[in-house]
């Protein structure tokens, strides 16, 4: 997996989080599959089409916090992730 400080694309734009669909008990095989990039300041009450229930691992960038909910439209239990 990339480190929190590594979440910068080649053009230098900051990324707050990356979510991945594939995970593994072996660390070198984690953070694989499809990638969902979360830019700074994003406020998304619904997961993009095809992503609901698919995220298996994530990395949150420095100076960012990712809050997720167990139900759509920011309902249910929430959990916060940071670097």
PDB file of C-alpha atoms in Angstrom, residues 11-42:
ATOM      1  CA  UNK A  11       0.806  16.284 -11.552  1.00  0.00           C
ATOM      2  CA  UNK A  12       1.126  17.214  -7.834  1.00  0.00           C
ATOM      3  CA  UNK A  13      -2.602  17.391  -7.061  1.00  0.00           C
ATOM      4  CA  UNK A  14      -3.320  16.381  -3.483  1.00  0.00           C
ATOM      5  CA  UNK A  15      -5.379  13.244  -2.788  1.00  0.00           C
ATOM      6  CA  UNK A  16      -7.050  12.735   0.609  1.00  0.00           C
ATOM      7  CA  UNK A  17      -7.780   9.007   0.333  1.00  0.00           C
ATOM      8  CA  UNK A  18      -7.687   6.010  -1.961  1.00  0.00           C
ATOM      9  CA  UNK A  19     -10.049   3.073  -1.548  1.00  0.00           C
ATOM     10  CA  UNK A  20      -9.251  -0.344  -3.038  1.00  0.00           C
ATOM     11  CA  UNK A  21     -11.428  -3.339  -3.938  1.00  0.00           C
ATOM     12  CA  UNK A  22      -8.891  -6.129  -3.354  1.00  0.00           C
ATOM     13  CA  UNK A  23      -7.132  -7.028  -0.140  1.00  0.00           C
ATOM     14  CA  UNK A  24      -4.881  -9.849   0.964  1.00  0.00           C
ATOM     15  CA  UNK A  25      -3.472 -11.231   4.222  1.00  0.00           C
ATOM     16  CA  UNK A  26      -0.058 -10.623   2.616  1.00  0.00           C
ATOM     17  CA  UNK A  27       0.912  -6.967   2.986  1.00  0.00           C
ATOM     18  CA  UNK A  28       2.703  -6.737  -0.376  1.00  0.00           C
ATOM     19  CA  UNK A  29      -0.539  -7.811  -2.119  1.00  0.00           C
ATOM     20  CA  UNK A  30      -2.870  -5.358  -0.333  1.00  0.00           C
ATOM     21  CA  UNK A  31      -4.321  -2.263  -1.956  1.00  0.00           C
ATOM     22  CA  UNK A  32      -5.000  -3.879  -5.317  1.00  0.00           C
ATOM     23  CA  UNK A  33      -7.879  -3.980  -7.764  1.00  0.00           C
ATOM     24  CA  UNK A  34     -10.006  -0.988  -8.652  1.00  0.00           C
ATOM     25  CA  UNK A  35      -9.079   2.335  -7.014  1.00  0.00           C
ATOM     26  CA  UNK A  36     -11.450   5.107  -5.934  1.00  0.00           C
ATOM     27  CA  UNK A  37      -9.642   8.430  -5.445  1.00  0.00           C
ATOM     28  CA  UNK A  38     -11.111  10.872  -2.885  1.00  0.00           C
ATOM     29  CA  UNK A  39     -10.046  14.496  -3.463  1.00  0.00           C
ATOM     30  CA  UNK A  40      -9.824  17.017  -0.598  1.00  0.00           C
ATOM     31  CA  UNK A  41     -13.122  18.567   0.453  1.00  0.00           C
ATOM     32  CA  UNK A  42     -15.254  15.766  -0.996  1.00  0.00           C
TER      33      UNK A  42
END
